[in-house]
Short mmCIF file of N, CA and C in Angstrom, two decimals:
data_model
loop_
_atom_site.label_atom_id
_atom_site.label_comp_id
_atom_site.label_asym_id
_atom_site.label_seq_id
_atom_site.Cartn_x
_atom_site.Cartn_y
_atom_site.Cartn_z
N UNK A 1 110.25 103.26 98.22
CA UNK A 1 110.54 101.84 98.11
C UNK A 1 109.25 101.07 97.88
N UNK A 2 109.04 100.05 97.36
CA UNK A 2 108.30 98.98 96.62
C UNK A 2 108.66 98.06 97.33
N UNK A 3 107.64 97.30 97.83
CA UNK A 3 107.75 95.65 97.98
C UNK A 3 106.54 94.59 97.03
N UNK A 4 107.13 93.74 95.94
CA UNK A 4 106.30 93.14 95.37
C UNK A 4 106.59 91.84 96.10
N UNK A 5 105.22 91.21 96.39
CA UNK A 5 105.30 89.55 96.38
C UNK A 5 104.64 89.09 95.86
N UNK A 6 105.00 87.50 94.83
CA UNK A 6 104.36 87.17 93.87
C UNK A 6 103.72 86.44 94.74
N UNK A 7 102.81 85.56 94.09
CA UNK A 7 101.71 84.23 94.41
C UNK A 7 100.51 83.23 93.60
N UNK A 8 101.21 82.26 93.48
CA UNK A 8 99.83 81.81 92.47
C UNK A 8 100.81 80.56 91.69
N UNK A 9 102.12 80.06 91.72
CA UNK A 9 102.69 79.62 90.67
C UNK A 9 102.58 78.06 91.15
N UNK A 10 102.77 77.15 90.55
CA UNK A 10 102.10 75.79 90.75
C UNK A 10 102.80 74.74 89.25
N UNK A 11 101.99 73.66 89.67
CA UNK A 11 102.74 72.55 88.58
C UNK A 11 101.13 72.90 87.79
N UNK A 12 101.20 72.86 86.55
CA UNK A 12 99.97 72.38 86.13
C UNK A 12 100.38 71.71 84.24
N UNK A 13 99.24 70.59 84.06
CA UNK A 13 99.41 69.87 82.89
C UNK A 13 99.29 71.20 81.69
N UNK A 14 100.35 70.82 80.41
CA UNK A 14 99.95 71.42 79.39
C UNK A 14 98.70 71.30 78.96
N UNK A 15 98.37 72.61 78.37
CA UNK A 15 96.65 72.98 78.17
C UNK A 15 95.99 73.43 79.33
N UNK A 16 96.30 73.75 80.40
CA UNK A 16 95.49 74.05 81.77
C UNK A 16 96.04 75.47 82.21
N UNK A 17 95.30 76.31 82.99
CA UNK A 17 95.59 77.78 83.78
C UNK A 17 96.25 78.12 84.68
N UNK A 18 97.12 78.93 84.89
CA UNK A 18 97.41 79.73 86.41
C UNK A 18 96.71 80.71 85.78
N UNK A 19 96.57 81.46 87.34
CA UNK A 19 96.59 83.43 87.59
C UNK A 19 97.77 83.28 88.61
N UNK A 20 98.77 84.11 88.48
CA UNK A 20 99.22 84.74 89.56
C UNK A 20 99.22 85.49 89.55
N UNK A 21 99.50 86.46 91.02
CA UNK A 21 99.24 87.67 91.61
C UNK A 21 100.41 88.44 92.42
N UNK A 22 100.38 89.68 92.53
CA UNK A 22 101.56 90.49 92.98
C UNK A 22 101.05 91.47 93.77
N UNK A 23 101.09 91.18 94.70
CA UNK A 23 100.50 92.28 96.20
C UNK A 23 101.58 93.49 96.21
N UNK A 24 101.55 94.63 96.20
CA UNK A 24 102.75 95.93 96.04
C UNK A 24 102.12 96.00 97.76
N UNK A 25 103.40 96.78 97.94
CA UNK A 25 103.26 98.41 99.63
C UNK A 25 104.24 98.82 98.88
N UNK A 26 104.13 99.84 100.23
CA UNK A 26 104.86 100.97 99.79
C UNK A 26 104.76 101.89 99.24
N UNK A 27 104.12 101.83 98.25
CA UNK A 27 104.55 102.77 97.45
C UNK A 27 103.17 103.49 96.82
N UNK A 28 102.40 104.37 96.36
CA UNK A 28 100.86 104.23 95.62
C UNK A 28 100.83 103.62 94.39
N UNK A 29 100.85 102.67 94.72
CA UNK A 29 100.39 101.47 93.88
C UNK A 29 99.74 102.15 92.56
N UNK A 30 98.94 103.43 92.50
CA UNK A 30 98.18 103.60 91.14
C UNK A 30 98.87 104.37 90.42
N UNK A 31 100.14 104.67 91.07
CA UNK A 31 101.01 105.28 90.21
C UNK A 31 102.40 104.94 89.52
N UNK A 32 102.06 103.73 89.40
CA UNK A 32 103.23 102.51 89.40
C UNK A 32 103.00 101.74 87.84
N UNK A 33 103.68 101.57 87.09
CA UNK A 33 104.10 100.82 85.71
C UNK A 33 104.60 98.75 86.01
N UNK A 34 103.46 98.45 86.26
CA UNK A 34 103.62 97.04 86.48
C UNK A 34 104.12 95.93 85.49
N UNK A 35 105.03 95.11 85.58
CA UNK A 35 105.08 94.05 84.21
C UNK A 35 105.88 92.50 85.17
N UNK A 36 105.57 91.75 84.08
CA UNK A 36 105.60 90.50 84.25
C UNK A 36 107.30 90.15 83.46
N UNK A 37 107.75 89.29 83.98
CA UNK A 37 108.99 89.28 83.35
C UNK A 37 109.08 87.61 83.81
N UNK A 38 109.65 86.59 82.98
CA UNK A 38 110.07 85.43 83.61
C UNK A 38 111.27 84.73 82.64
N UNK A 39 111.96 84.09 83.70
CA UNK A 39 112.96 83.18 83.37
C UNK A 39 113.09 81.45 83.35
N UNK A 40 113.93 81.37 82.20
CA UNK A 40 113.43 79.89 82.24
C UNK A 40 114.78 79.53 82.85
N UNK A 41 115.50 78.03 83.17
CA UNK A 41 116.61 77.74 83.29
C UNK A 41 117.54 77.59 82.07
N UNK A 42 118.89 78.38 82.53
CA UNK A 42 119.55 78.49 82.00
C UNK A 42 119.49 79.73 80.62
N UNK A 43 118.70 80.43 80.99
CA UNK A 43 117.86 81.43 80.35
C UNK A 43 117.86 82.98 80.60
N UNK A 44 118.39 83.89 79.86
CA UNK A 44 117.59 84.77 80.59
C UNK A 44 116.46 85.56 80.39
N UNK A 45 116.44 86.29 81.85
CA UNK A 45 115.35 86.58 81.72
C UNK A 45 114.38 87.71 80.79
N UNK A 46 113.20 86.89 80.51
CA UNK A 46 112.93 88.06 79.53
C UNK A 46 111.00 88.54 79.75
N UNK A 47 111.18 89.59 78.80
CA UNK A 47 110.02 90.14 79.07
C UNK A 47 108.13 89.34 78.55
N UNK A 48 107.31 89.69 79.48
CA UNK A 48 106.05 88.66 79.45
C UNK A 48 105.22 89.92 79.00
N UNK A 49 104.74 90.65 79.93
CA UNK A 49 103.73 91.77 79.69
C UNK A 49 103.80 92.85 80.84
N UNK A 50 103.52 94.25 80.16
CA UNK A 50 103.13 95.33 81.22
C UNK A 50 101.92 95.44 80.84
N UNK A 51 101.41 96.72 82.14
CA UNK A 51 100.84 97.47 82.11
C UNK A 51 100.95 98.89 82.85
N UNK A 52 99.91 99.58 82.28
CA UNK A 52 100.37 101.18 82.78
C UNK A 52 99.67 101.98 83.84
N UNK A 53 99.90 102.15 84.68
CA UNK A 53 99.03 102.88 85.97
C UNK A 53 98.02 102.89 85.89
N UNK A 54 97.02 103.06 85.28
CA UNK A 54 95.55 103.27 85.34
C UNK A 54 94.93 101.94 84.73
N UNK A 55 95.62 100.80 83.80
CA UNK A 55 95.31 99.93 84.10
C UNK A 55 94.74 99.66 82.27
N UNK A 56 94.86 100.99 81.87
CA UNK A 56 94.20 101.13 80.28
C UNK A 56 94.90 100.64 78.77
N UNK A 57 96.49 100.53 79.17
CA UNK A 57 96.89 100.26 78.75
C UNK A 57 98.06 98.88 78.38
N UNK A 58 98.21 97.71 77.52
CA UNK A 58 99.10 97.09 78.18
C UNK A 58 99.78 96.36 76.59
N UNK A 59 101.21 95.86 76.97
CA UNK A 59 101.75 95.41 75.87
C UNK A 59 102.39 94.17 76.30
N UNK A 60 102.32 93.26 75.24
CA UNK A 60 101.89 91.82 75.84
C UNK A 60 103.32 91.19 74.22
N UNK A 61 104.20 90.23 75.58
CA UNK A 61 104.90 89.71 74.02
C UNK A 61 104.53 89.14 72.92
N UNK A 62 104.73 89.02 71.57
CA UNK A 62 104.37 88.20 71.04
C UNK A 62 103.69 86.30 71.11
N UNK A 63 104.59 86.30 71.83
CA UNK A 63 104.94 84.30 71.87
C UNK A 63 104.05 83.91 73.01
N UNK A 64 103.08 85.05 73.90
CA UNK A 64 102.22 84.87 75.04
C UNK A 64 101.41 85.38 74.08
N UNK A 65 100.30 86.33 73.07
CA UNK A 65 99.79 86.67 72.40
C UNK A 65 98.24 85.67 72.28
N UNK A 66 97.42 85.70 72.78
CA UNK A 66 95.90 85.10 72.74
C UNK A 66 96.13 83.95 73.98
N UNK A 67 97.18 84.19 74.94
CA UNK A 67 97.19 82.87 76.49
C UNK A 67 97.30 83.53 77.69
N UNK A 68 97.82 85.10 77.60
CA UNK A 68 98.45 85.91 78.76
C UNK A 68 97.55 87.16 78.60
N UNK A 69 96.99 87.41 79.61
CA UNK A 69 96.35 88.53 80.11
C UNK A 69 96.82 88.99 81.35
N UNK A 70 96.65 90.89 81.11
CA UNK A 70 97.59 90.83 82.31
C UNK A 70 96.25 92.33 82.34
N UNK A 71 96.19 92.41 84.29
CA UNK A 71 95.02 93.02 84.87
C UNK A 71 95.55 93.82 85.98
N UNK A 72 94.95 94.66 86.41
CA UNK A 72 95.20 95.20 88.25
C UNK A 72 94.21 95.30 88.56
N UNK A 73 94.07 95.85 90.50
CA UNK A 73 93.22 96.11 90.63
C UNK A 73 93.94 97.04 91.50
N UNK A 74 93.41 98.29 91.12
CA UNK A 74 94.40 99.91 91.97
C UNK A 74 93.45 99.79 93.59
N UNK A 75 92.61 99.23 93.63
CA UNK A 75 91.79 99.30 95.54
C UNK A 75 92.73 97.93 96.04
N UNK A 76 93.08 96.94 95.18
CA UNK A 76 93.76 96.02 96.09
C UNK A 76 95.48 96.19 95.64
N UNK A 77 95.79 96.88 95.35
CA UNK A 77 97.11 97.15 95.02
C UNK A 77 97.86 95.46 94.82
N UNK A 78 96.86 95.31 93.70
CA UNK A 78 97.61 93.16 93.21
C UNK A 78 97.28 93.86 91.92
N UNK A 79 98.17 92.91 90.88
CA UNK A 79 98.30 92.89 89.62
C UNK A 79 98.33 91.48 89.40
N UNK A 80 97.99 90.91 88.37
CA UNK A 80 97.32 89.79 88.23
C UNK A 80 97.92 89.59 86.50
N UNK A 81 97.96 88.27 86.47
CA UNK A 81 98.82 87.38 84.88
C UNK A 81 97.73 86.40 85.28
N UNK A 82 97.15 86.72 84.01
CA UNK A 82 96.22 85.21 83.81
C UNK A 82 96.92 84.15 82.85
N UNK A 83 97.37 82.98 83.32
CA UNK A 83 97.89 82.05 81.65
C UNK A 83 97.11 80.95 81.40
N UNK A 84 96.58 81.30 79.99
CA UNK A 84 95.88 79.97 79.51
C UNK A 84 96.68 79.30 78.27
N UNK A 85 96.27 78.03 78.28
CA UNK A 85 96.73 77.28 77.29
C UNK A 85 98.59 76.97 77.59
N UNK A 86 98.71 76.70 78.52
CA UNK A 86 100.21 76.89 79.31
C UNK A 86 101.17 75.73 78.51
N UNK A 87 101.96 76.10 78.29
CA UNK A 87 102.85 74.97 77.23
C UNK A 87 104.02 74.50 78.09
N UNK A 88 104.74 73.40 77.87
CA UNK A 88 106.26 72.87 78.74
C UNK A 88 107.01 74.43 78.47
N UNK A 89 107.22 74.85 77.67
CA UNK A 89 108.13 76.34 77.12
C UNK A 89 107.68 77.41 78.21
N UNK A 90 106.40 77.17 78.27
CA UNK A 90 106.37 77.93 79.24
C UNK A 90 107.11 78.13 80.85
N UNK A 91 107.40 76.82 81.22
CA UNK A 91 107.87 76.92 82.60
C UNK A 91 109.38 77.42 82.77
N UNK A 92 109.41 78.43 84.44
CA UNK A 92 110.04 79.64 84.11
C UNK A 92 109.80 79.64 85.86
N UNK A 93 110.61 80.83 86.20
CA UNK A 93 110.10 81.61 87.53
C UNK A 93 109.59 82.94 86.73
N UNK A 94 108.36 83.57 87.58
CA UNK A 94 108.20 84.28 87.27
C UNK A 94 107.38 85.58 88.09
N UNK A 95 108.39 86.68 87.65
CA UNK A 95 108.52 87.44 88.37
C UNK A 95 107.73 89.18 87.80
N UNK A 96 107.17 89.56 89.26
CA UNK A 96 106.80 90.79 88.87
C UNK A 96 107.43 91.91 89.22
N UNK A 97 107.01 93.01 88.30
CA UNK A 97 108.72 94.00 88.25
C UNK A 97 108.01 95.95 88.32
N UNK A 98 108.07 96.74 89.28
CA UNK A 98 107.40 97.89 89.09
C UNK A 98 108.59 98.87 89.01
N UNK A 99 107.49 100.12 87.88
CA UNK A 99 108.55 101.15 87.94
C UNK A 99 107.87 102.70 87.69
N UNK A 100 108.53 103.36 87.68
CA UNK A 100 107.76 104.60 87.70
C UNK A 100 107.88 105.04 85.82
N UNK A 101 106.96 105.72 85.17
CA UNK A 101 106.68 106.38 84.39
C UNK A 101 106.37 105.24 83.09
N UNK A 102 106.32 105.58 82.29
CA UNK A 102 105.43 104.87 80.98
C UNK A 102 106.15 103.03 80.68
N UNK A 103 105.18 102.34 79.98
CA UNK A 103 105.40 100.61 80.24
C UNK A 103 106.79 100.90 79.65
N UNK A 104 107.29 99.71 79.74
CA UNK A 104 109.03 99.19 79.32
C UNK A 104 108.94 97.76 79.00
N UNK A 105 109.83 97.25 78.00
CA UNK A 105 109.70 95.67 78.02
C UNK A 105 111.12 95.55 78.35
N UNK A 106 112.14 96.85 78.98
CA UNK A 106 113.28 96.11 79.13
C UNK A 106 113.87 95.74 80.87
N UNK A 107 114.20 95.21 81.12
CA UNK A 107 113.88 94.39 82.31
C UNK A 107 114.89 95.69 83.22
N UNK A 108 115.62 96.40 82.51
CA UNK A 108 116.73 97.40 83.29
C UNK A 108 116.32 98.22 83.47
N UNK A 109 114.68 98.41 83.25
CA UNK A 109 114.11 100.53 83.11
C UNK A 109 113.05 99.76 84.22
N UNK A 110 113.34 98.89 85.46
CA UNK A 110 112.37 98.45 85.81
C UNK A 110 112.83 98.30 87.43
N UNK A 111 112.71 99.26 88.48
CA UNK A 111 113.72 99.70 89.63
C UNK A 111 112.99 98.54 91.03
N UNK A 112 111.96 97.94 90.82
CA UNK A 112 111.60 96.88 91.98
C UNK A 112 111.01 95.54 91.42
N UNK A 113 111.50 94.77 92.40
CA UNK A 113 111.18 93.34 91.50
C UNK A 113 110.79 92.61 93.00
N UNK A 114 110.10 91.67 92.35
CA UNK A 114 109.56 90.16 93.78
C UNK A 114 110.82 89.46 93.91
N UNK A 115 110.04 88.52 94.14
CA UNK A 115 111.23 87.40 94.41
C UNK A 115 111.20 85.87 93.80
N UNK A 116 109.89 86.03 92.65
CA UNK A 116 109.61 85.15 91.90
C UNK A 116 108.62 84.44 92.87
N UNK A 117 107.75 83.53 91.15
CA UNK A 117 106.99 82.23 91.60
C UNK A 117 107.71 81.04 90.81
N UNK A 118 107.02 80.24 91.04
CA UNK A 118 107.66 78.91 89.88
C UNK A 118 106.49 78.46 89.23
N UNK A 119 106.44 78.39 87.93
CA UNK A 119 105.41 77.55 87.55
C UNK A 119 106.43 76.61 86.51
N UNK A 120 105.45 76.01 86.57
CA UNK A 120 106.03 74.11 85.69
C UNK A 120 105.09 73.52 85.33
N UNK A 121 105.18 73.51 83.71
CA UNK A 121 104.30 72.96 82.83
C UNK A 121 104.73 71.91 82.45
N UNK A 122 103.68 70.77 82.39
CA UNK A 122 104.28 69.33 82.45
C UNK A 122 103.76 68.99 80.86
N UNK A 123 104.36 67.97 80.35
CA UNK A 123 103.70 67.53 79.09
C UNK A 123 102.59 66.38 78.91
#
């Protein structure tokens, strides 16, 4: 079993940053397939970015492409979404999602999830 909790989500003006962060137990964390997934209202939810156990590899959606970076750190078992350049489109809950064996962008090959953050991008 996996426990993710997110942290980091906030109001901030279009054009400005979050990082949030996802603390895992449970489970060895360095052997775990991490990704970002968020929903907007009335929306569903869809895929942001993974990455792959060791941290070397990662696939990032299009429509986040040069604003979303996505990081770990396997000694602090947190995974980390950096967003720059944050747009109104952007705001969403957003949630981090672990699973065992190679990245996935589909939200069903993905067996533990948080419980979301909120971020809200203002115009």
């Amino acid at each position: 079993q996996v426990q993710l909790v997110e942290s980091g989500g906030g109001l901030v003006q279009a054009g400005g940053s979050l990082r949030l962060s996802c603390a895992a137990s449970g489970r060895t964390f360095s052997s775990l397939t991490l990704g970002w997934f968020r929903q907007a209202p009335g929306k569903e939810r869809e895929f942001v970015v993974v990455i792959t156990p060791s941290g070397g590899s990662t696939v990032l959606a299009d429509s986040m492409k040069g604003r979303f970076t996505i990081s770990r750190d396997n000694t602090k078992n947190t995974v980390y979404l950096q967003m720059n350049n944050l747009k109104p489109e952007d705001t969403a809950v957003y949630y981090c999602a672990a699973r065992d064996g190679g990245p996935s962008v589909r939200l069903k090959e993905y067996y533990y999830w948080g419980q979301g953050t909120q971020v809200t991008v203002s115009s």
